Amino acid sequence: MQTRNQRNLDEHLEELYQSLLKMGSLVEESIKKSTYAFLSYDKEMASEVKNSDKEINDLEITIDKKCEAIFALFQPVASDLRLVMVALKINNDLERIGDMATSIASKLISPEITEKFPEEIDIEKMCMLTQQMLKDALNSFVNKDEKLASAVILSDEQINNLKRKTFKRLIPFIEANPEKAKQSVKLILVARTLERIADLSTNIAEEVIFLTQAKIVKHHHNPL
């Protein structure tokens, strides 16, 4: 039979879990909107992303306070302790991804410019893969699915390769078309931001494996 203290802890953990799910949903939507705005040159959608950043930041603070309260009131141990530790880290990762969504939304490039970029540059593919990585990382947390988390970690290199390919193609393009340098640099910055989002999604997946297996997998290529 559960003690009253354990029931109270469980209630606090459930509130924390639900808040983190909301945070994940907000950030995932922000990334979808920011990449859509970037790919379609949608200034109105970009403004929506920027306006949503405050809600994400406020929720990050709320989640941090919930974690602090659980530590202070209950001194959790074992799996309960891991959940709170993971919540703190994922919360921070999600807030940073939210900031990056705002960054992408501030770097719209006119279609007249993007049509002239080298055909080998597939920023749309990079956007879609990054979105999927974040979605899978969040789903692995919701379902405590270490296999899906492992797949997220292994997929990070694909994003790294796309970023390197983008840089490799754009540098000579800028040299040959200096009048398009400013817009080209925007594309480079967006590619770099997408890579960082993929890295943070990988961090989330690594925390899921720590949560489910009490196993630290950072910097390992074979998470399972």
Short mmCIF file of C-alpha atoms in Angstrom, two decimals:
data_model
loop_
_atom_site.label_atom_id
_atom_site.label_comp_id
_atom_site.label_asym_id
_atom_site.label_seq_id
_atom_site.Cartn_x
_atom_site.Cartn_y
_atom_site.Cartn_z
CA MET A 1 0.00 0.00 0.00
CA GLN A 2 1.28 3.44 -0.91
CA THR A 3 2.04 5.89 1.85
CA ARG A 4 0.47 9.32 1.80
CA ASN A 5 3.87 10.82 1.04
CA GLN A 6 4.31 8.54 -1.99
CA ARG A 7 0.82 9.41 -3.27
CA ASN A 8 1.63 13.10 -2.97
CA LEU A 9 4.91 12.54 -4.80
CA ASP A 10 3.13 10.64 -7.56
CA GLU A 11 0.69 13.53 -7.99
CA HIS A 12 3.54 16.03 -8.28
CA LEU A 13 5.35 13.79 -10.76
CA GLU A 14 2.22 13.49 -12.89
CA GLU A 15 1.82 17.27 -12.93
CA LEU A 16 5.46 17.60 -13.94
CA TYR A 17 5.04 14.99 -16.67
CA GLN A 18 1.96 16.71 -18.11
CA SER A 19 3.71 20.10 -18.08
CA LEU A 20 6.65 18.61 -19.96
CA LEU A 21 4.30 17.09 -22.54
CA LYS A 22 2.76 20.52 -23.07
CA MET A 23 6.22 22.04 -23.44
CA GLY A 24 7.12 19.42 -26.03
CA SER A 25 3.91 20.06 -27.96
CA LEU A 26 4.48 23.83 -28.01
CA VAL A 27 8.07 23.50 -29.17
CA GLU A 28 7.26 20.89 -31.81
CA GLU A 29 4.56 23.19 -33.22
CA SER A 30 6.97 26.12 -33.16
CA ILE A 31 9.54 24.17 -35.18
CA LYS A 32 6.89 23.12 -37.70
CA LYS A 33 5.76 26.72 -38.15
CA SER A 34 9.26 28.18 -38.33
CA THR A 35 10.48 25.73 -40.97
CA TYR A 36 7.26 26.21 -42.96
CA ALA A 37 7.68 29.99 -42.73
CA PHE A 38 11.28 29.69 -43.91
CA LEU A 39 10.53 27.34 -46.80
CA SER A 40 7.46 29.25 -48.00
CA TYR A 41 8.60 32.82 -47.20
CA ASP A 42 5.56 33.24 -44.94
CA LYS A 43 6.10 36.40 -42.89
CA GLU A 44 2.82 36.02 -41.02
CA MET A 45 3.72 32.51 -39.87
CA ALA A 46 7.16 33.75 -38.85
CA SER A 47 5.51 36.38 -36.64
CA GLU A 48 3.39 33.67 -34.98
CA VAL A 49 6.55 31.78 -34.08
CA LYS A 50 8.18 34.84 -32.55
CA ASN A 51 5.03 35.65 -30.56
CA SER A 52 4.83 32.12 -29.13
CA ASP A 53 8.33 32.24 -27.65
CA LYS A 54 7.20 33.91 -24.41
CA GLU A 55 4.76 31.09 -23.63
CA ILE A 56 7.57 28.57 -24.06
CA ASN A 57 9.93 30.57 -21.85
CA ASP A 58 7.28 30.99 -19.15
CA LEU A 59 6.52 27.27 -19.15
CA GLU A 60 10.23 26.46 -18.85
CA ILE A 61 10.34 28.49 -15.62
CA THR A 62 7.19 26.76 -14.33
CA ILE A 63 8.67 23.31 -14.97
CA ASP A 64 11.94 24.24 -13.28
CA LYS A 65 9.99 25.36 -10.21
CA LYS A 66 8.01 22.11 -10.16
CA CYS A 67 11.28 20.15 -10.18
CA GLU A 68 12.72 22.27 -7.39
CA ALA A 69 9.56 21.73 -5.31
CA ILE A 70 9.74 17.95 -5.75
CA PHE A 71 13.38 17.89 -4.67
CA ALA A 72 12.63 20.04 -1.62
CA LEU A 73 9.45 18.27 -0.49
CA PHE A 74 10.12 14.61 -1.26
CA GLN A 75 13.85 13.91 -1.81
CA PRO A 76 12.97 11.40 -4.57
CA VAL A 77 15.11 8.31 -5.17
CA ALA A 78 15.64 5.68 -7.88
CA SER A 79 13.28 5.99 -10.88
CA ASP A 80 11.46 8.99 -9.38
CA LEU A 81 14.75 10.83 -9.03
CA ARG A 82 15.72 9.97 -12.61
CA LEU A 83 12.41 11.34 -13.88
CA VAL A 84 12.94 14.70 -12.21
CA MET A 85 16.56 14.88 -13.38
CA VAL A 86 15.52 14.02 -16.93
CA ALA A 87 12.66 16.53 -16.81
CA LEU A 88 15.07 19.32 -15.91
CA LYS A 89 17.39 18.48 -18.79
CA ILE A 90 14.67 17.95 -21.39
CA ASN A 91 12.97 21.16 -20.28
CA ASN A 92 16.18 23.08 -20.92
CA ASP A 93 16.71 21.39 -24.29
CA LEU A 94 13.17 22.22 -25.38
CA GLU A 95 13.49 25.86 -24.38
CA ARG A 96 16.67 26.13 -26.44
CA ILE A 97 14.93 24.52 -29.42
CA GLY A 98 12.14 27.07 -29.03
CA ASP A 99 14.72 29.86 -29.23
CA MET A 100 16.13 28.27 -32.37
CA ALA A 101 12.69 28.15 -33.95
CA THR A 102 12.50 31.91 -33.43
CA SER A 103 15.95 32.26 -34.97
CA ILE A 104 14.88 30.36 -38.10
CA ALA A 105 11.72 32.45 -38.38
CA SER A 106 13.83 35.61 -38.44
CA LYS A 107 15.88 34.51 -41.47
CA LEU A 108 13.37 34.33 -44.30
CA ILE A 109 14.88 34.37 -47.79
CA SER A 110 13.09 35.69 -50.86
CA PRO A 111 12.06 32.91 -53.31
CA GLU A 112 13.79 34.86 -56.10
CA ILE A 113 17.06 34.16 -54.30
CA THR A 114 16.47 30.55 -53.24
CA GLU A 115 15.63 29.54 -56.81
CA LYS A 116 19.20 30.44 -57.78
CA PHE A 117 20.89 28.35 -55.09
CA PRO A 118 22.75 25.21 -56.25
CA GLU A 119 20.35 22.32 -56.87
CA GLU A 120 22.36 20.03 -54.59
CA ILE A 121 21.31 22.07 -51.55
CA ASP A 122 18.24 20.40 -50.06
CA ILE A 123 17.33 22.58 -47.09
CA GLU A 124 13.75 21.30 -47.26
CA LYS A 125 14.95 17.75 -46.61
CA MET A 126 17.04 19.00 -43.71
CA CYS A 127 13.99 20.78 -42.25
CA MET A 128 11.81 17.69 -42.56
CA LEU A 129 14.39 15.34 -41.06
CA THR A 130 15.01 17.68 -38.15
CA GLN A 131 11.27 17.93 -37.48
CA GLN A 132 11.02 14.15 -37.51
CA MET A 133 13.96 13.77 -35.13
CA LEU A 134 12.31 16.07 -32.60
CA LYS A 135 8.96 14.32 -32.99
CA ASP A 136 10.54 10.89 -32.51
CA ALA A 137 12.57 12.07 -29.51
CA LEU A 138 9.42 13.39 -27.84
CA ASN A 139 7.47 10.23 -28.68
CA SER A 140 10.25 8.12 -27.21
CA PHE A 141 9.84 10.06 -23.97
CA VAL A 142 6.04 9.78 -23.95
CA ASN A 143 6.16 6.02 -24.58
CA LYS A 144 9.44 5.32 -22.75
CA ASP A 145 10.58 3.73 -26.01
CA GLU A 146 14.33 3.19 -25.84
CA LYS A 147 14.45 1.66 -29.34
CA LEU A 148 12.96 4.79 -30.86
CA ALA A 149 15.31 6.90 -28.75
CA SER A 150 18.23 4.87 -30.09
CA ALA A 151 17.06 5.44 -33.67
CA VAL A 152 16.98 9.20 -33.04
CA ILE A 153 20.56 9.14 -31.79
CA LEU A 154 21.75 7.17 -34.81
CA SER A 155 19.96 9.50 -37.26
CA ASP A 156 21.87 12.57 -36.08
CA GLU A 157 24.75 11.92 -38.46
CA GLN A 158 22.40 12.28 -41.44
CA ILE A 159 21.68 15.87 -40.42
CA ASN A 160 25.39 16.51 -39.91
CA ASN A 161 26.09 15.27 -43.44
CA LEU A 162 23.40 17.51 -44.94
CA LYS A 163 24.82 20.54 -43.14
CA ARG A 164 28.32 19.78 -44.39
CA LYS A 165 26.98 19.36 -47.92
CA THR A 166 25.16 22.70 -47.69
CA PHE A 167 28.31 24.49 -46.54
CA LYS A 168 30.41 22.81 -49.23
CA ARG A 169 28.05 23.93 -52.02
CA LEU A 170 27.34 27.43 -50.73
CA ILE A 171 30.89 28.65 -50.15
CA PRO A 172 31.88 28.59 -53.86
CA PHE A 173 28.39 29.89 -54.75
CA ILE A 174 28.97 32.96 -52.57
CA GLU A 175 32.40 33.50 -54.12
CA ALA A 176 30.86 33.40 -57.61
CA ASN A 177 27.77 35.45 -56.65
CA PRO A 178 28.86 38.05 -54.07
CA GLU A 179 25.64 40.01 -54.54
CA LYS A 180 23.78 37.04 -53.02
CA ALA A 181 26.16 36.65 -50.09
CA LYS A 182 23.82 38.09 -47.44
CA GLN A 183 20.97 35.73 -48.33
CA SER A 184 23.35 32.80 -48.68
CA VAL A 185 24.73 33.40 -45.21
CA LYS A 186 21.15 33.23 -43.89
CA LEU A 187 20.84 29.78 -45.41
CA ILE A 188 24.13 28.71 -43.83
CA LEU A 189 22.93 29.95 -40.44
CA VAL A 190 19.62 28.11 -40.79
CA ALA A 191 21.43 24.89 -41.71
CA ARG A 192 23.64 25.30 -38.65
CA THR A 193 20.58 25.95 -36.47
CA LEU A 194 18.85 22.84 -37.80
CA GLU A 195 21.95 20.81 -36.93
CA ARG A 196 21.85 22.19 -33.38
CA ILE A 197 18.15 21.29 -33.08
CA ALA A 198 19.03 17.76 -34.17
CA ASP A 199 21.77 17.67 -31.53
CA LEU A 200 19.30 18.76 -28.84
CA SER A 201 16.79 16.15 -30.03
CA THR A 202 19.59 13.61 -29.65
CA ASN A 203 20.13 14.88 -26.10
CA ILE A 204 16.45 14.25 -25.35
CA ALA A 205 16.71 10.72 -26.74
CA GLU A 206 19.78 10.08 -24.59
CA GLU A 207 17.87 11.22 -21.52
CA VAL A 208 15.07 8.78 -22.38
CA ILE A 209 17.55 5.90 -22.32
CA PHE A 210 18.87 7.15 -18.99
CA LEU A 211 15.29 7.30 -17.69
CA THR A 212 14.35 3.79 -18.83
CA GLN A 213 17.65 1.97 -18.29
CA ALA A 214 19.62 4.13 -15.83
CA LYS A 215 22.28 4.06 -18.54
CA ILE A 216 24.34 7.07 -19.64
CA VAL A 217 24.86 6.95 -23.41
CA LYS A 218 26.25 10.40 -24.21
CA HIS A 219 29.02 10.35 -26.82
CA HIS A 220 28.37 6.66 -27.59
CA HIS A 221 27.52 5.55 -31.12
CA ASN A 222 25.69 2.38 -30.03
CA PRO A 223 23.14 3.53 -27.44
CA LEU A 224 21.58 0.10 -26.88
#
